[in-house]
PDB file of C-alpha atoms and ligand atoms in Angstrom:
ATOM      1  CA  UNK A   1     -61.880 251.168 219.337  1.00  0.00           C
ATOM      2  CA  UNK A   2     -65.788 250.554 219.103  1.00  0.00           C
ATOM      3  CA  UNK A   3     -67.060 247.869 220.569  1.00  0.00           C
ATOM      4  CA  UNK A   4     -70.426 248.228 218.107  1.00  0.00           C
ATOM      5  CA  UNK A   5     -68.388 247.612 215.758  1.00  0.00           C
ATOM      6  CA  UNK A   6     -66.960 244.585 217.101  1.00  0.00           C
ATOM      7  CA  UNK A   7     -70.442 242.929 217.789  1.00  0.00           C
ATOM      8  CA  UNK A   8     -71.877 244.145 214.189  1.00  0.00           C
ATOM      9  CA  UNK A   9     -68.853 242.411 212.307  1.00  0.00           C
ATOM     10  CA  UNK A  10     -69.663 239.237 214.639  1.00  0.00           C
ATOM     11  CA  UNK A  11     -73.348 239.258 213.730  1.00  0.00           C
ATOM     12  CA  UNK A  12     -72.460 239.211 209.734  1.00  0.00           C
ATOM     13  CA  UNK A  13     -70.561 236.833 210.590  1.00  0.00           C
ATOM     14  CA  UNK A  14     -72.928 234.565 212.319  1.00  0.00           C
ATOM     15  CA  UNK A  15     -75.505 235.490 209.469  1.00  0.00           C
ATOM     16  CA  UNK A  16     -73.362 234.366 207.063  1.00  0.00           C
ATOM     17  CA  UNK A  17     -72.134 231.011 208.885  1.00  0.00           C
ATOM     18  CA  UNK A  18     -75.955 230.247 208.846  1.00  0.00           C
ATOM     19  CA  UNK A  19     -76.448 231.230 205.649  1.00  0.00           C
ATOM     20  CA  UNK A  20     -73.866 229.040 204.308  1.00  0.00           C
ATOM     21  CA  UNK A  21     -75.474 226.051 206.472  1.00  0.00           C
ATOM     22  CA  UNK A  22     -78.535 226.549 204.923  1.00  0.00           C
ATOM     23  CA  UNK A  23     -77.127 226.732 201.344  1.00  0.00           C
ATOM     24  CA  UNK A  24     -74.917 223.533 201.485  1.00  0.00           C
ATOM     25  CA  UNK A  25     -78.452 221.270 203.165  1.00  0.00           C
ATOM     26  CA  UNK A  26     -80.135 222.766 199.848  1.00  0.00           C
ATOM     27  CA  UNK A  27     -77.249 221.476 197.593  1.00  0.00           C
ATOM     28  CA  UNK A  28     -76.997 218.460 199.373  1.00  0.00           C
ATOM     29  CA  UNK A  29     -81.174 217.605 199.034  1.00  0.00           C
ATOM     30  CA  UNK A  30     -80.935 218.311 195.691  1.00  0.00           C
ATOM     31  CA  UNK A  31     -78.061 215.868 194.890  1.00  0.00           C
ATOM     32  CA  UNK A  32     -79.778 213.369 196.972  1.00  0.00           C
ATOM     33  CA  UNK A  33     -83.068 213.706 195.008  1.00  0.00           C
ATOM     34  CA  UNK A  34     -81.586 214.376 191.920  1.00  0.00           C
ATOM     35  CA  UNK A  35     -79.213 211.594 191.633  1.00  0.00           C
ATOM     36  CA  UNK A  36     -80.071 208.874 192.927  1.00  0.00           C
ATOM     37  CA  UNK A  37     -81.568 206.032 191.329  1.00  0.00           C
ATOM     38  CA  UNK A  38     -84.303 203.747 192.290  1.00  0.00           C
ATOM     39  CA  UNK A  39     -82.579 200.481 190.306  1.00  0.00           C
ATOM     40  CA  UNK A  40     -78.975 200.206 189.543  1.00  0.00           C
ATOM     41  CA  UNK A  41     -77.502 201.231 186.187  1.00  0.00           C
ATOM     42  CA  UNK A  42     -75.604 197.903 185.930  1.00  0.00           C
ATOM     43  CA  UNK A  43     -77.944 195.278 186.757  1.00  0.00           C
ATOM     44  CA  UNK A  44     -81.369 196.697 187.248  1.00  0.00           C
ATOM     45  CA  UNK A  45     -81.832 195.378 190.522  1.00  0.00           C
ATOM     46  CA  UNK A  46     -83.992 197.731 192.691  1.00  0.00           C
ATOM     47  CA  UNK A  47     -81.447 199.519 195.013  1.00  0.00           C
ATOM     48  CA  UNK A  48     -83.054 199.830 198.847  1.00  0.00           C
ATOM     49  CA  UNK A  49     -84.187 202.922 200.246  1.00  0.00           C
ATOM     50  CA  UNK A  50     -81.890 203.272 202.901  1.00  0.00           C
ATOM     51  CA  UNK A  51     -79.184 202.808 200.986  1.00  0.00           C
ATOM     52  CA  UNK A  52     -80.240 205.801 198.435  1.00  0.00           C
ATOM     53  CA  UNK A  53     -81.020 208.253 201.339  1.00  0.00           C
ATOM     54  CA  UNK A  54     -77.644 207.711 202.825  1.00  0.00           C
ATOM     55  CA  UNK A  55     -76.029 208.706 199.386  1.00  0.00           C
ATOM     56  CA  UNK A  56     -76.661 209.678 195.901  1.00  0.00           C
ATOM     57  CA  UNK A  57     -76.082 206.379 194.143  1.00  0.00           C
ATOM     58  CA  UNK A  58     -76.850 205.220 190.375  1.00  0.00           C
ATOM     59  CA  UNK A  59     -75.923 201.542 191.263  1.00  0.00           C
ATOM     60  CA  UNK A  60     -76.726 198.612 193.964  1.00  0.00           C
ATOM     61  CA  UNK A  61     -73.514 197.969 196.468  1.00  0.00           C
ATOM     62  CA  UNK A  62     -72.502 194.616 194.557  1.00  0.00           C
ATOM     63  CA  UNK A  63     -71.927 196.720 191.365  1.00  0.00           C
ATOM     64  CA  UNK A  64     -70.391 199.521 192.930  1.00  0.00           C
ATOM     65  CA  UNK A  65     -68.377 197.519 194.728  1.00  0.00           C
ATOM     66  CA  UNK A  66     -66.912 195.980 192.387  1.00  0.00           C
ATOM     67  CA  UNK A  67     -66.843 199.152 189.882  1.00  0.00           C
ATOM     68  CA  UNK A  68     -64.749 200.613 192.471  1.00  0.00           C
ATOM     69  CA  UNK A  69     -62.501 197.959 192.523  1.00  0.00           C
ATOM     70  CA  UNK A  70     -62.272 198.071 188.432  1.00  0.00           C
ATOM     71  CA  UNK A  71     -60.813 201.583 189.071  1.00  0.00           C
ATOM     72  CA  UNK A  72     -64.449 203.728 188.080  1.00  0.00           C
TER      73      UNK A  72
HETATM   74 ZN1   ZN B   1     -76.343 196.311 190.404  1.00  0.00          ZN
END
């Protein structure tokens, strides 16, 4: 048994686990960036800030609301 071993395989591992961190908070700033909309797609209303850098959204919570509820 070889303990070197051991710790080597746990290193790659932790490398990886980082890795993989970084990889999905580049994915998710593009999305953010990418997709969200500064007025809604429905009304045209100007959709707040906050709202947009909590999640990628193309419409203002009244329309999305009740898009949701029509099932899209
Ligand atoms: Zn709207």
């Amino acid at each position: 048994m070889s303990t070197a071993w051991a710790g080597g395989a746990d290193a790659i591992a932790e490398r990886m686990e980082k890795m993989t961190e970084l990889f999905v908070a580049e994915i998710r700033k593009a999305i953010y960036t990418g997709e969200s909309a500064s007025h809604c797609e429905e009304c045209g209303e100007p959709i707040p800030e906050a709202r947009r850098a909590a999640i990628p959204c193309k419409y203002c919570l009244p329309c999305q609301t009740s898009l949701e509820r029509a099932g899209n």
